[in-house]
Amino acid sequence: MIDKINKYLEESKSFIADNLEEIEAFRIKYLGKKGIINDLFAEFKNVPRENKKEVGQKLNELKISLQEKINTLKNALEEKSDSHSDIDLSLPGDPIHMGTRHPLSIVRNEIIDIFKRLGFTISEGPEIEDDWHVFSALNFPEEHPARDMQDTFFIEKNPDILLRTHTSSVQVRVMEKSQPPIRTISPGRVFRNEAISARAHCIFHQVEGLYIDENVSFADLKQTLLYFAKEMFGEQTKIRLRPSYFPFTEPSAEMDVACNICHGKGCNVCKYTGWLEILGCGMVDPNVLDSCKIDSKKYTGFAFGMGIERIAMLKYGINDLRLYFENDVRFLNQFKSAN
Ligand code: PHE
């Protein structure tokens, strides 16, 4: 009887099936009511007692092996149908969603590119600064309102340490470390203690520039800024300089570009003036040069500083500063083509 069971074991192990019907026929043949297993169990009754243990184990082995065989055949069949019927290999693939550069990065890179073409290097410095680099070296009088708690984030335990309110601090660091000719821009994040609204934010981005050499004049400043405005806003762009005040420049000015929306006719973006203010500038005050150990009798220089948010607003017609920080993908996706 052992030989017979072994024969069935081998036979069933090598069985293969292509469809459910074949598997069912196989099951009935072995495990059905009138199947081989039941016949063998009937025969088992007549096995002499001393062989019962061995034959019984073999018989169980066959039964389990048949059950397993049926399961494996069924699973294989299911997998086969799964992998073939549901997938249409001719369908187009899922597109991979590409990220986009943030509009502020796009505009910052553009500004950097323009000044690089004029030979400016790029300087960076710390966002957490000391009073000297942000104010004192830049000729801010002790009682100047820009030092007021209103504008500056001070570190509570040490009022000498603060978050820089402009990247002019980087230029002080450059002047302290090197001698003219100096021609550098400093892009970076700045912080001011202001309530957040459509027109103001406590964090924003600047690019400031500095050029120091012998015989640098206001005409050089004007020409540099005109070149920048034309590169940034188009060849037809007109600029105008209005007298202004900064502690670190003398004379100082603010620069406007002709409104690129109404072209000077007047609209609500330029508040019907035809002009848009984009930066502050001036000739570096000799006191600043002296503070940084640069000979103010030999050298002169100009400096300028602009807000990246403002330039991007004008370039793309963005009307709320908060949009830059909310990171709503519906806003950010609009700058795909500008990448
Ligand atoms: N530092 C000034 C600001 O933050 C900008 C500026 C830079 C003005 C250089 C004149 C010269 O507003």
Coordinates of N, CA and C and ligand atoms in Angstrom, one line a residue, residues 134 138 140 165-169 171 190 192 204 206-210 221 244-249 251-254 277 279-284 302-307, ligand 1:
V134 N 25.3 96.1 11.6 CA 24.0 96.5 11.1 C 23.8 98.1 11.2
L138 N 27.7 101.7 10.0 CA 27.0 102.4 8.9 C 26.5 103.8 9.2
F140 N 24.9 105.1 11.7 CA 23.6 105.3 12.4 C 23.8 106.1 13.7
T165 N 18.6 93.9 9.7 CA 17.4 94.6 9.1 C 17.7 94.9 7.6
H166 N 18.9 94.8 7.2 CA 19.3 94.9 5.8 C 20.6 94.2 5.6
T167 N 21.0 93.9 4.3 CA 22.2 93.2 4.1 C 23.4 94.1 3.9
S168 N 23.2 95.4 4.2 CA 24.3 96.3 4.2 C 25.4 95.8 5.2
S169 N 24.9 95.0 6.2 CA 25.9 94.4 7.2 C 26.9 93.6 6.5
Q171 N 28.1 94.1 3.6 CA 29.1 95.0 2.9 C 30.1 95.5 3.9
V190 N 16.3 89.3 5.2 CA 16.4 90.4 6.3 C 15.1 90.4 7.1
R192 N 12.4 92.6 9.9 CA 12.0 93.8 10.5 C 10.8 93.6 11.3
F204 N 11.8 89.5 4.7 CA 11.9 89.7 3.2 C 13.3 89.6 2.7
Q206 N 16.6 90.9 0.2 CA 17.2 92.1 -0.4 C 18.4 91.7 -1.3
V207 N 18.7 92.5 -2.3 CA 20.0 92.5 -2.9 C 20.6 93.9 -2.7
E208 N 21.7 94.0 -2.0 CA 22.4 95.3 -1.9 C 23.7 95.2 -2.7
G209 N 24.1 96.4 -3.2 CA 25.3 96.4 -4.0 C 26.3 97.4 -3.5
L210 N 27.6 97.2 -3.7 CA 28.6 98.2 -3.2 C 29.7 98.2 -4.3
L221 N 27.0 105.4 -10.6 CA 25.9 104.8 -9.9 C 24.7 104.8 -10.9
S244 N 16.9 111.6 -1.3 CA 16.4 110.8 -0.1 C 17.4 110.9 1.0
Y245 N 17.2 110.1 2.1 CA 18.1 110.1 3.2 C 18.4 108.7 3.7
F246 N 19.7 108.3 3.8 CA 20.1 107.1 4.5 C 21.3 107.5 5.3
P247 N 21.5 107.0 6.5 CA 22.7 107.4 7.3 C 24.0 107.1 6.6
F248 N 24.0 106.0 5.8 CA 25.3 105.5 5.3 C 25.6 106.0 3.9
T249 N 24.8 106.9 3.3 CA 25.1 107.4 2.0 C 24.9 108.9 2.0
P251 N 25.5 112.0 -1.2 CA 24.0 112.1 -1.2 C 23.3 110.8 -1.4
S252 N 22.0 110.8 -1.0 CA 21.2 109.6 -1.1 C 20.1 109.8 -2.1
A253 N 19.6 108.7 -2.6 CA 18.4 108.9 -3.5 C 17.6 107.6 -3.5
E254 N 16.3 107.8 -4.0 CA 15.5 106.6 -4.2 C 15.3 106.6 -5.7
E277 N 8.6 103.0 -7.2 CA 9.9 103.0 -6.4 C 10.5 101.6 -6.3
L279 N 14.3 101.1 -5.5 CA 15.4 100.9 -4.6 C 15.9 102.2 -4.0
G280 N 16.8 102.0 -3.0 CA 17.5 103.1 -2.4 C 19.0 103.1 -2.7
C281 N 19.6 104.3 -2.8 CA 21.0 104.2 -3.3 C 21.7 105.5 -2.8
G282 N 23.0 105.6 -3.1 CA 23.7 106.8 -2.8 C 25.2 106.6 -2.8
M283 N 26.0 107.7 -2.6 CA 27.4 107.6 -2.5 C 27.8 107.3 -1.0
V284 N 28.6 106.3 -0.9 CA 29.0 105.8 0.5 C 29.5 106.9 1.3
F302 N 29.8 103.8 -4.4 CA 28.3 103.9 -4.3 C 27.8 102.6 -3.8
A303 N 26.5 102.8 -3.3 CA 25.8 101.6 -2.7 C 24.4 101.7 -3.1
F304 N 23.7 100.5 -3.2 CA 22.3 100.5 -3.5 C 21.7 99.3 -2.8
G305 N 20.4 99.3 -2.6 CA 19.7 98.2 -2.0 C 18.3 98.1 -2.5
M306 N 17.9 96.9 -2.8 CA 16.5 96.7 -3.3 C 15.9 95.5 -2.6
G307 N 14.5 95.5 -2.6 CA 13.8 94.4 -2.1 C 13.4 93.4 -3.2
Ligands
PHE1 N1 20.0 99.5 3.3 C1 18.9 100.2 2.8 C2 17.6 99.5 3.2 O1 17.6 98.5 3.8 C3 19.0 100.3 1.3 C4 20.1 101.1 0.8 C5 21.3 100.4 0.5 C6 20.0 102.4 0.6 C7 22.4 101.1 0.1 C8 21.1 103.1 0.1 C9 22.3 102.5 -0.2 O2 16.6 100.1 3.0

